[in-house]
Short mmCIF file of C-alpha atoms and ligand atoms in Angstrom, two decimals:
data_model
loop_
_atom_site.label_atom_id
_atom_site.label_comp_id
_atom_site.label_asym_id
_atom_site.label_seq_id
_atom_site.Cartn_x
_atom_site.Cartn_y
_atom_site.Cartn_z
CA MET A 11 -8.91 -12.55 17.95
CA SER A 12 -7.38 -14.03 14.85
CA THR A 13 -7.85 -11.68 11.99
CA LEU A 14 -6.26 -8.15 11.64
CA ILE A 15 -6.27 -5.80 8.65
CA VAL A 16 -3.26 -3.39 8.24
CA VAL A 17 -4.11 -0.56 6.00
CA GLY A 18 -2.40 2.64 4.90
CA ALA A 19 -4.12 5.70 6.38
CA GLN A 20 -2.62 8.43 3.96
CA TRP A 21 -1.50 8.31 0.40
CA GLY A 22 0.63 5.12 0.56
CA ASP A 23 4.18 4.80 1.69
CA GLU A 24 3.24 4.98 5.36
CA GLY A 25 5.59 2.24 6.43
CA LYS A 26 3.16 -0.62 6.12
CA GLY A 27 5.85 -3.02 5.13
CA LYS A 28 7.62 -2.46 8.32
CA VAL A 29 4.43 -2.81 10.50
CA VAL A 30 3.33 -5.90 8.63
CA ASP A 31 6.65 -7.33 8.95
CA ALA A 32 6.54 -6.80 12.68
CA VAL A 33 3.01 -8.21 13.02
CA ALA A 34 3.67 -11.11 10.55
CA ALA A 35 6.09 -12.61 13.08
CA GLN A 36 2.91 -13.52 15.04
CA ALA A 37 0.72 -14.52 12.02
CA ASP A 38 0.13 -17.78 10.29
CA LEU A 39 -1.13 -16.39 7.00
CA VAL A 40 -0.59 -13.01 5.34
CA ALA A 41 -2.86 -12.05 2.46
CA ARG A 42 -2.81 -9.13 0.07
CA TYR A 43 -6.11 -8.14 -1.27
CA ALA A 44 -5.68 -5.15 -3.73
CA GLY A 45 -3.24 -3.38 -5.97
CA GLY A 46 -0.29 -4.88 -7.70
CA ASN A 47 3.32 -3.91 -8.18
CA ASN A 48 2.49 -0.26 -7.79
CA ALA A 49 3.14 -0.87 -4.16
CA GLY A 50 6.65 -1.01 -2.77
CA HIS A 51 7.46 -2.21 0.79
CA THR A 52 10.88 -1.41 1.94
CA LEU A 53 12.11 -3.54 4.81
CA VAL A 54 15.48 -3.48 6.67
CA VAL A 55 16.51 -6.85 8.06
CA GLU A 56 19.80 -6.90 9.89
CA GLY A 57 20.95 -3.98 7.99
CA ARG A 58 19.87 -5.47 4.69
CA LYS A 59 17.31 -3.54 2.69
CA VAL A 60 14.61 -5.76 1.00
CA ILE A 61 11.93 -4.25 -1.29
CA THR A 62 8.76 -6.24 -2.04
CA HIS A 63 6.17 -5.22 -4.62
CA LEU A 64 3.75 -8.06 -4.81
CA VAL A 65 4.82 -10.66 -2.26
CA PRO A 66 3.33 -9.76 1.18
CA SER A 67 6.00 -8.54 3.60
CA GLY A 68 5.14 -11.61 5.81
CA CYS A 69 7.24 -13.60 3.45
CA LEU A 70 10.27 -12.89 5.49
CA TYR A 71 9.23 -15.47 8.21
CA PRO A 72 9.84 -19.04 7.63
CA GLY A 73 6.55 -20.99 7.90
CA THR A 74 4.31 -17.95 7.47
CA ARG A 75 2.10 -18.66 4.44
CA CYS A 76 1.39 -15.73 1.99
CA VAL A 77 -1.35 -15.31 -0.52
CA LEU A 78 -2.27 -12.92 -3.32
CA GLY A 79 -5.93 -12.44 -3.31
CA ALA A 80 -8.51 -12.09 -6.22
CA GLY A 81 -8.67 -8.26 -5.84
CA MET A 82 -5.06 -7.98 -7.04
CA VAL A 83 -3.57 -7.36 -10.51
CA ILE A 84 -0.48 -9.39 -11.07
CA ASP A 85 2.27 -8.94 -13.51
CA PRO A 86 3.65 -12.54 -13.74
CA ASP A 87 7.23 -11.45 -14.96
CA VAL A 88 7.48 -9.05 -11.93
CA LEU A 89 6.17 -11.74 -9.54
CA ALA A 90 8.92 -14.34 -10.84
CA ALA A 91 11.62 -11.88 -10.55
CA GLU A 92 10.68 -10.85 -7.07
CA ILE A 93 10.38 -14.46 -5.85
CA ALA A 94 13.75 -15.35 -7.40
CA GLY A 95 15.23 -12.19 -5.62
CA LEU A 96 13.74 -13.27 -2.23
CA GLN A 97 14.82 -16.74 -2.58
CA ALA A 98 18.39 -15.61 -3.38
CA PHE A 99 18.27 -14.08 0.13
CA GLY A 100 16.88 -17.29 1.35
CA LEU A 101 13.72 -15.45 2.40
CA LEU A 102 10.87 -17.36 0.80
CA GLN A 103 10.16 -21.15 0.43
CA GLN A 104 8.37 -22.14 -2.73
CA ASP A 105 5.42 -23.68 -0.89
CA GLU A 106 4.72 -20.58 1.22
CA LEU A 107 3.13 -18.45 -1.46
CA ARG A 108 -0.17 -18.96 -3.12
CA VAL A 109 -1.93 -16.83 -5.90
CA SER A 110 -5.60 -16.58 -6.38
CA LEU A 111 -7.03 -17.99 -9.56
CA HIS A 112 -9.27 -15.10 -9.77
CA ALA A 113 -6.56 -12.28 -9.63
CA HIS A 114 -6.20 -10.37 -12.93
CA VAL A 115 -3.10 -10.60 -15.03
CA ILE A 116 -1.19 -7.46 -16.16
CA PHE A 117 0.10 -7.70 -19.75
CA GLY A 118 2.67 -5.52 -21.52
CA PHE A 119 -0.15 -3.61 -23.25
CA HIS A 120 -1.58 -2.54 -20.01
CA ARG A 121 1.82 -1.04 -19.06
CA GLU A 122 2.08 0.55 -22.52
CA LEU A 123 -1.34 2.15 -22.21
CA ASP A 124 -0.54 3.44 -18.76
CA GLY A 125 2.62 4.99 -20.00
CA MET A 126 1.08 6.45 -23.11
CA ARG A 127 -1.64 8.16 -21.23
CA GLU A 128 0.72 9.66 -18.77
CA GLU A 129 2.91 11.01 -21.45
CA ALA A 130 -0.14 12.39 -23.35
CA ALA A 131 -1.26 14.15 -20.17
CA ALA A 132 2.16 15.28 -19.35
CA LYS A 133 2.06 17.66 -16.44
CA GLY A 134 -1.43 18.90 -17.18
CA PRO A 135 -4.47 18.51 -14.92
CA ARG A 136 -5.21 15.15 -16.39
CA ALA A 137 -1.85 13.63 -15.41
CA ILE A 138 -2.31 11.36 -12.45
CA GLY A 139 1.42 10.56 -12.09
CA THR A 140 0.72 6.87 -12.05
CA THR A 141 3.49 4.28 -11.36
CA ARG A 142 3.17 3.18 -15.11
CA ARG A 143 2.88 -0.42 -14.08
CA GLY A 144 -0.31 -1.00 -16.07
CA ILE A 145 -2.47 -1.08 -12.89
CA GLY A 146 -5.31 1.22 -14.06
CA PRO A 147 -5.64 -0.41 -17.61
CA ALA A 148 -5.72 -3.77 -15.97
CA TYR A 149 -8.50 -2.85 -13.54
CA GLU A 150 -10.30 -1.05 -16.33
CA ALA A 151 -10.27 -4.30 -18.32
CA LYS A 152 -11.61 -6.23 -15.37
CA ALA A 153 -14.49 -3.71 -15.04
CA ALA A 154 -15.11 -3.90 -18.79
CA ARG A 155 -15.39 -7.74 -18.51
CA ARG A 156 -12.48 -8.36 -20.86
CA GLY A 157 -9.81 -8.87 -18.06
CA ILE A 158 -7.76 -12.00 -17.99
CA GLN A 159 -7.73 -13.77 -14.71
CA VAL A 160 -4.86 -16.15 -13.62
CA ARG A 161 -7.27 -19.10 -14.19
CA ASP A 162 -7.64 -18.15 -17.99
CA LEU A 163 -3.88 -18.68 -18.42
CA PHE A 164 -4.89 -22.48 -18.04
CA ASP A 165 -7.60 -22.36 -20.58
CA ARG A 166 -6.09 -21.74 -23.99
CA ALA A 167 -9.27 -21.15 -25.87
CA THR A 168 -10.70 -18.57 -23.46
CA LEU A 169 -7.41 -16.86 -23.25
CA ARG A 170 -7.03 -16.65 -27.06
CA ALA A 171 -10.69 -15.27 -27.29
CA ARG A 172 -10.06 -12.72 -24.56
CA LEU A 173 -6.76 -11.54 -26.02
CA GLU A 174 -8.54 -11.09 -29.33
CA GLN A 175 -11.15 -8.96 -27.59
CA ASN A 176 -8.60 -6.86 -26.03
CA ARG A 177 -6.70 -6.44 -29.29
CA ASP A 178 -9.79 -5.21 -31.03
CA ALA A 179 -10.95 -2.99 -28.06
CA LEU A 180 -7.49 -1.35 -27.65
CA ALA A 181 -6.14 -1.09 -31.19
CA PRO A 182 -7.44 2.40 -31.82
CA GLU A 183 -5.83 3.82 -28.69
CA LEU A 184 -2.76 2.00 -29.08
CA GLY A 185 -2.55 3.37 -32.63
CA ARG A 186 -1.77 0.02 -34.49
CA ALA A 187 -4.07 -2.95 -35.36
CA ASP A 188 -1.23 -5.27 -34.48
CA ALA A 189 -0.24 -3.63 -31.29
CA ILE A 190 -1.30 -6.71 -29.42
CA SER A 191 0.22 -9.84 -30.88
CA VAL A 192 -2.04 -12.51 -29.64
CA ASP A 193 0.26 -15.47 -30.75
CA ALA A 194 3.34 -13.93 -28.89
CA LEU A 195 1.09 -13.33 -25.83
CA MET A 196 -0.23 -16.97 -25.98
CA GLU A 197 3.37 -18.18 -25.86
CA ALA A 198 4.20 -15.93 -22.93
CA ALA A 199 1.17 -17.07 -21.26
CA ALA A 200 2.08 -20.69 -21.60
CA GLY A 201 5.32 -20.00 -19.70
CA TRP A 202 3.47 -18.07 -17.01
CA ALA A 203 0.92 -20.91 -16.51
CA ALA A 204 3.72 -23.40 -16.17
CA TYR A 205 5.31 -21.19 -13.61
CA LEU A 206 2.20 -20.35 -11.59
CA GLU A 207 0.70 -23.79 -11.56
CA PRO A 208 2.10 -25.00 -8.23
CA MET A 209 1.04 -21.80 -6.60
CA VAL A 210 -2.66 -21.22 -7.81
CA CYS A 211 -5.38 -21.49 -5.28
CA ASP A 212 -8.91 -20.53 -4.21
CA ALA A 213 -7.63 -17.75 -1.89
CA SER A 214 -10.98 -17.16 -0.31
CA ALA A 215 -11.19 -20.78 0.65
CA LEU A 216 -7.74 -20.75 2.00
CA CYS A 217 -8.20 -17.63 4.14
CA HIS A 218 -11.62 -18.98 5.30
CA GLY A 219 -10.07 -22.30 6.30
CA ALA A 220 -7.29 -20.72 8.14
CA ILE A 221 -9.78 -18.38 10.07
CA ARG A 222 -12.03 -21.42 10.92
CA ALA A 223 -8.94 -23.28 12.19
CA GLY A 224 -8.30 -20.42 14.61
CA GLN A 225 -5.11 -19.38 12.85
CA ARG A 226 -3.93 -15.79 12.86
CA VAL A 227 -4.49 -14.09 9.49
CA LEU A 228 -3.06 -10.74 8.64
CA PHE A 229 -4.64 -8.86 5.64
CA GLU A 230 -1.98 -6.47 4.18
CA GLY A 231 -3.15 -3.33 2.52
CA ALA A 232 -1.33 -1.56 -0.27
CA GLN A 233 -1.41 2.15 -1.05
CA GLY A 234 -3.62 4.30 1.33
CA ALA A 235 -7.02 5.44 2.24
CA LEU A 236 -6.78 8.72 0.26
CA LEU A 237 -5.91 6.83 -2.90
CA ASP A 238 -9.02 4.61 -2.60
CA LEU A 239 -10.98 4.48 -5.89
CA ASP A 240 -14.28 5.33 -4.10
CA HIS A 241 -13.35 7.35 -1.25
CA GLY A 242 -9.98 8.99 -2.05
CA THR A 243 -9.19 12.21 -3.83
CA TYR A 244 -10.78 11.09 -7.05
CA PRO A 245 -9.68 11.12 -9.80
CA TYR A 246 -6.15 11.30 -8.27
CA VAL A 247 -6.40 7.86 -6.93
CA THR A 248 -5.38 4.32 -7.69
CA SER A 249 -7.90 1.84 -9.27
CA SER A 250 -8.65 -0.40 -6.45
CA ASN A 251 -10.23 -0.24 -2.95
CA THR A 252 -7.42 0.34 -0.62
CA THR A 253 -9.50 0.74 2.48
CA ALA A 254 -10.44 -2.09 4.82
CA GLY A 255 -13.56 -2.89 2.90
CA GLY A 256 -11.32 -4.04 -0.03
CA VAL A 257 -10.46 -7.20 2.07
CA CYS A 258 -13.90 -8.47 1.87
CA THR A 259 -14.16 -8.16 -1.89
CA GLY A 260 -10.59 -8.62 -2.68
CA ILE A 261 -10.24 -11.86 -0.68
CA GLY A 262 -13.62 -13.18 -0.53
CA VAL A 263 -14.43 -13.14 3.33
CA GLY A 264 -17.34 -11.53 4.97
CA PRO A 265 -17.12 -8.44 7.24
CA THR A 266 -17.93 -10.69 10.20
CA ALA A 267 -14.53 -12.40 9.68
CA ILE A 268 -12.63 -9.24 10.62
CA ASP A 269 -11.57 -8.63 14.27
CA ALA A 270 -9.42 -5.62 14.07
CA VAL A 271 -8.09 -2.90 11.68
CA TRP A 272 -4.84 -1.04 12.27
CA GLY A 273 -4.21 2.08 10.24
CA ILE A 274 -0.77 3.09 9.47
CA SER A 275 0.30 6.76 9.29
CA LYS A 276 3.64 8.39 9.27
CA ALA A 277 4.28 11.08 11.99
CA TYR A 278 4.09 13.50 9.01
CA ALA A 279 2.68 13.08 5.47
CA THR A 280 3.85 12.47 2.01
CA ARG A 281 2.31 12.09 -1.32
CA VAL A 282 3.65 11.05 -4.76
CA GLY A 283 1.78 11.70 -8.00
CA ALA A 284 -0.78 14.39 -8.55
CA GLY A 285 -3.65 15.45 -6.48
CA PRO A 286 -4.54 17.58 -3.43
CA PHE A 287 -2.29 17.65 -0.45
CA PRO A 288 -3.29 20.34 1.89
CA SER A 289 -0.63 20.03 4.40
CA ARG A 290 2.25 20.06 1.87
CA ILE A 291 5.45 21.98 2.99
CA ASP A 292 7.31 23.77 0.24
CA GLY A 293 10.80 24.95 0.48
CA GLU A 294 13.73 24.04 2.76
CA ILE A 295 11.85 22.24 5.53
CA GLY A 296 9.94 20.11 2.96
CA GLN A 297 13.30 19.24 1.29
CA ARG A 298 14.94 18.37 4.68
CA LEU A 299 12.02 16.07 5.55
CA ARG A 300 12.48 14.32 2.17
CA ASP A 301 16.15 13.77 2.67
CA VAL A 302 15.97 12.77 6.38
CA GLY A 303 13.13 10.51 5.88
CA GLY A 304 14.43 9.04 2.54
CA GLU A 305 11.27 10.05 0.84
CA TYR A 306 11.85 8.62 -2.50
CA GLY A 307 9.46 6.05 -4.10
CA ALA A 308 10.30 2.49 -3.51
CA THR A 309 8.76 1.46 -6.83
CA THR A 310 9.53 4.47 -9.12
CA GLY A 311 12.29 6.37 -7.30
CA ARG A 312 10.20 9.66 -7.63
CA PRO A 313 10.74 12.28 -4.89
CA ARG A 314 7.73 12.36 -2.63
CA ASP A 315 6.13 15.71 -1.73
CA CYS A 316 6.21 16.09 2.14
CA GLY A 317 3.88 17.82 4.53
CA TRP A 318 2.77 17.87 8.22
CA LEU A 319 0.48 15.18 9.56
CA ASP A 320 -3.06 16.12 8.49
CA LEU A 321 -5.43 15.14 11.28
CA PRO A 322 -8.70 15.81 9.53
CA ALA A 323 -7.73 13.58 6.67
CA LEU A 324 -6.40 10.89 9.12
CA ARG A 325 -9.71 11.04 11.00
CA TYR A 326 -11.63 10.51 7.69
CA ALA A 327 -9.29 7.64 6.84
CA ALA A 328 -9.94 6.03 10.18
CA ARG A 329 -13.73 6.30 9.63
CA LEU A 330 -13.45 4.75 6.13
CA SER A 331 -11.70 1.69 7.49
CA GLY A 332 -13.19 1.46 10.96
CA MET A 333 -9.81 1.58 12.54
CA THR A 334 -9.28 0.03 15.97
CA GLY A 335 -5.66 0.89 16.34
CA LEU A 336 -3.31 3.59 14.95
CA CYS A 337 0.33 2.89 14.08
CA ILE A 338 2.60 5.89 13.79
CA THR A 339 5.78 5.45 11.85
CA LYS A 340 8.97 7.63 11.42
CA LEU A 341 8.49 9.59 14.56
CA ASP A 342 12.31 9.90 14.71
CA VAL A 343 12.38 11.60 11.35
CA LEU A 344 9.97 14.25 12.44
CA ALA A 345 11.98 14.84 15.55
CA ALA A 346 15.14 15.30 13.51
CA LEU A 347 13.94 18.51 11.86
CA GLY A 348 14.26 20.90 14.80
CA HIS A 349 10.76 22.19 14.21
CA ALA A 350 7.50 20.27 13.72
CA GLU A 351 3.93 21.16 13.07
CA VAL A 352 0.63 19.22 12.78
CA CYS A 353 -2.56 20.19 10.79
CA VAL A 354 -5.36 20.31 13.39
CA ALA A 355 -8.23 21.62 11.13
CA TYR A 356 -9.07 23.04 7.77
CA ALA A 357 -9.97 26.80 7.53
CA ASP A 358 -13.66 27.48 6.62
CA GLY A 359 -14.82 24.17 8.09
CA VAL A 360 -13.93 22.11 4.98
CA ASP A 361 -14.82 18.48 5.63
CA PRO A 362 -12.62 15.88 3.94
CA GLY A 363 -15.59 13.47 3.40
CA ARG A 364 -18.13 15.93 2.19
CA ASP A 365 -15.94 18.51 0.34
CA GLY A 366 -12.89 16.41 -0.46
CA LEU A 367 -9.46 17.84 0.03
CA PHE A 368 -9.42 20.05 -2.97
CA GLY A 369 -8.78 23.64 -1.85
CA ALA A 370 -8.64 22.86 1.84
CA ARG A 371 -6.43 25.30 3.77
CA PRO A 372 -4.65 23.87 6.77
CA VAL A 373 -4.66 25.29 10.19
CA ASN A 374 -1.36 24.11 11.75
CA ARG A 375 -0.10 23.99 15.40
CA VAL A 376 3.54 23.80 16.48
CA ILE A 377 4.28 20.51 18.23
CA GLU A 378 5.94 21.33 21.56
CA GLY A 379 9.30 19.91 22.45
CA PHE A 380 10.18 18.88 18.93
CA ASP A 381 12.91 21.67 18.78
CA ASP A 382 14.99 19.74 21.20
CA PRO A 383 18.27 18.64 19.21
CA GLN A 384 18.44 15.48 21.33
CA LEU A 385 14.88 14.30 20.58
CA ALA A 386 15.63 12.26 17.60
CA VAL A 387 18.39 10.33 19.19
CA GLN A 388 16.29 9.63 22.40
CA LEU A 389 13.45 8.47 20.24
CA ALA A 390 15.60 6.17 18.11
CA SER A 391 16.78 4.36 21.26
CA ALA A 392 13.26 4.12 22.99
CA ARG A 393 12.05 0.53 23.20
CA SER A 394 8.73 1.00 25.03
CA TRP A 395 6.01 3.64 25.42
CA ASP A 396 7.34 4.71 28.79
CA ALA A 397 10.70 5.29 27.40
CA LEU A 398 9.41 7.70 24.86
CA PRO A 399 10.23 11.35 25.69
CA ALA A 400 7.27 13.17 27.18
CA CYS A 401 6.80 15.41 24.27
CA ALA A 402 6.57 12.45 21.92
CA ARG A 403 3.97 10.83 24.08
CA ALA A 404 1.98 14.11 24.15
CA TYR A 405 2.03 14.32 20.40
CA LEU A 406 0.83 10.77 20.10
CA ASP A 407 -1.93 11.32 22.60
CA LEU A 408 -2.97 14.38 20.68
CA VAL A 409 -3.19 12.40 17.42
CA ALA A 410 -5.16 9.49 19.08
CA GLU A 411 -7.56 12.00 20.69
CA ALA A 412 -8.15 13.86 17.42
CA VAL A 413 -8.64 10.64 15.48
CA GLU A 414 -10.52 8.85 18.27
CA VAL A 415 -8.43 5.68 17.66
CA PRO A 416 -5.92 4.51 20.27
CA ILE A 417 -2.22 4.11 19.39
CA ALA A 418 -1.38 0.57 18.74
CA LEU A 419 2.25 0.78 17.61
CA VAL A 420 5.00 3.38 17.32
CA SER A 421 8.06 3.09 14.99
CA VAL A 422 11.23 5.14 15.81
CA GLY A 423 13.52 3.78 13.21
CA ALA A 424 14.01 1.36 10.29
CA GLU A 425 15.37 -1.54 12.11
CA ARG A 426 13.11 -4.28 13.42
CA ASP A 427 13.77 -3.61 17.09
CA GLN A 428 12.77 -0.03 16.68
CA THR A 429 9.21 -1.00 16.78
CA ILE A 430 7.17 -0.37 20.03
CA PHE A 431 3.89 -2.37 20.46
CA VAL A 432 1.52 -0.54 22.57
CA ARG A 433 -1.30 -3.14 21.82
CA HIS A 434 -1.01 -6.77 20.89
CA PRO A 435 -2.07 -7.25 17.20
CA PHE A 436 -4.13 -10.48 17.92
CA GLU A 437 -5.55 -9.95 21.36
P1 IMP B 3 -1.34 3.70 -10.15
O1 IMP B 3 -1.71 2.97 -8.90
O2 IMP B 3 0.10 3.33 -10.69
O3 IMP B 3 -2.41 3.75 -11.14
O4 IMP B 3 -1.18 5.21 -9.80
C1 IMP B 3 -2.27 6.00 -9.25
C2 IMP B 3 -1.79 6.98 -8.19
O5 IMP B 3 -1.64 6.21 -6.96
C3 IMP B 3 -0.53 7.82 -8.49
O6 IMP B 3 -0.71 9.08 -7.75
C4 IMP B 3 0.58 6.98 -7.79
O7 IMP B 3 1.65 7.91 -7.38
C5 IMP B 3 -0.20 6.48 -6.58
N1 IMP B 3 0.30 5.29 -6.00
C6 IMP B 3 0.07 4.06 -6.46
N2 IMP B 3 0.70 3.10 -5.62
C7 IMP B 3 1.31 3.80 -4.63
C8 IMP B 3 2.09 3.44 -3.55
O8 IMP B 3 2.34 2.21 -3.26
N3 IMP B 3 2.56 4.42 -2.79
C9 IMP B 3 2.24 5.68 -3.04
N4 IMP B 3 1.52 6.18 -4.08
C10 IMP B 3 1.02 5.21 -4.90
#
């Protein structure tokens, strides 16, 4: 087996960065296929916190190549700042990162539109609670066939025509005929082109070549299944396909190239932004979970809503991505609460796929053994499946059985060595 997809199985922020980091140690190439700098991966390496938004988490290993695929939307200034930050840590070599010529570029006016729309919707039912990074407007331009791809940065005539098209299309909403200054953007784009030139590539060919050569390729998801544009809690979703199918379209490889799919879920659940969240916990326990788990957005700093693990939703996510393994993160956090529950069903037989999650009422079960004050400490020091306390193994077995996907990995703390592999990612 040489290809593995790692996807979020909830609403993002599942700890994908940590899992990808652990798996990337064994990969030759790590590719991102969707989203942009709405994602934020927090990694802790030797006590040092590193946050990446665009660059795949695999960048932390010398010699592991990374690529940003066609399905992504890329803000060049953010990319340049992130690369500079990683290089200052000695973490990324210039020749290790490639960018698809077909990825779309986020401009300042995309960010402006994103922010304006969120302000206008304020906290009403139309507010999505986006990250305001211009993600939605950039994908919208792509679907409207006026988006600007990375390759257009190298073709001045096309670029100018496309910018003019955007200026004319967006001026009414932006409220000013000159809201998009084509000349100023042409100048900025020339700088981006010069910067990106050594990195651009045909990402599909790059990944295809690596797969044919028998190399290990890891496809790194962003956000989570329930934020998928087609299958998530629409319209409270992001603007791309976050599920495993996004790899095929976002990279340009066929489904036959995929060997395995690991879905990442926290031992509980979180959501940031608007939209249904059936297993949300209000009050003191929710706040404790937020504080103990550090549940504040890596990209926006927003407090995340917290809830119990939602098994019907996780089962749905497993189906959407054809998961072959489940990775459960932050088990130590759940154990630190002194009381834990899990949502095992919805009342009235609500089905996440057929009915959506809107209005679903959770049926919860208390997780036995999670009231033990020593549990969190015991978990944090476990380094193998057998070393996990019996109640933790029972909880993981219950999850695997409900979702019908075996446990592949368990994370019991933020440090690299607090990752327990139950299965090998590439075997
Ligand atoms: P957008 O992707 O910025 O357009 O935001 C759309 C929705 O997806 C909002 O609810 C965001 O909070 C959510 N979202 C986008 N990226 C992430 C992420 O990486 N983690 C968690 N939520 C996200």
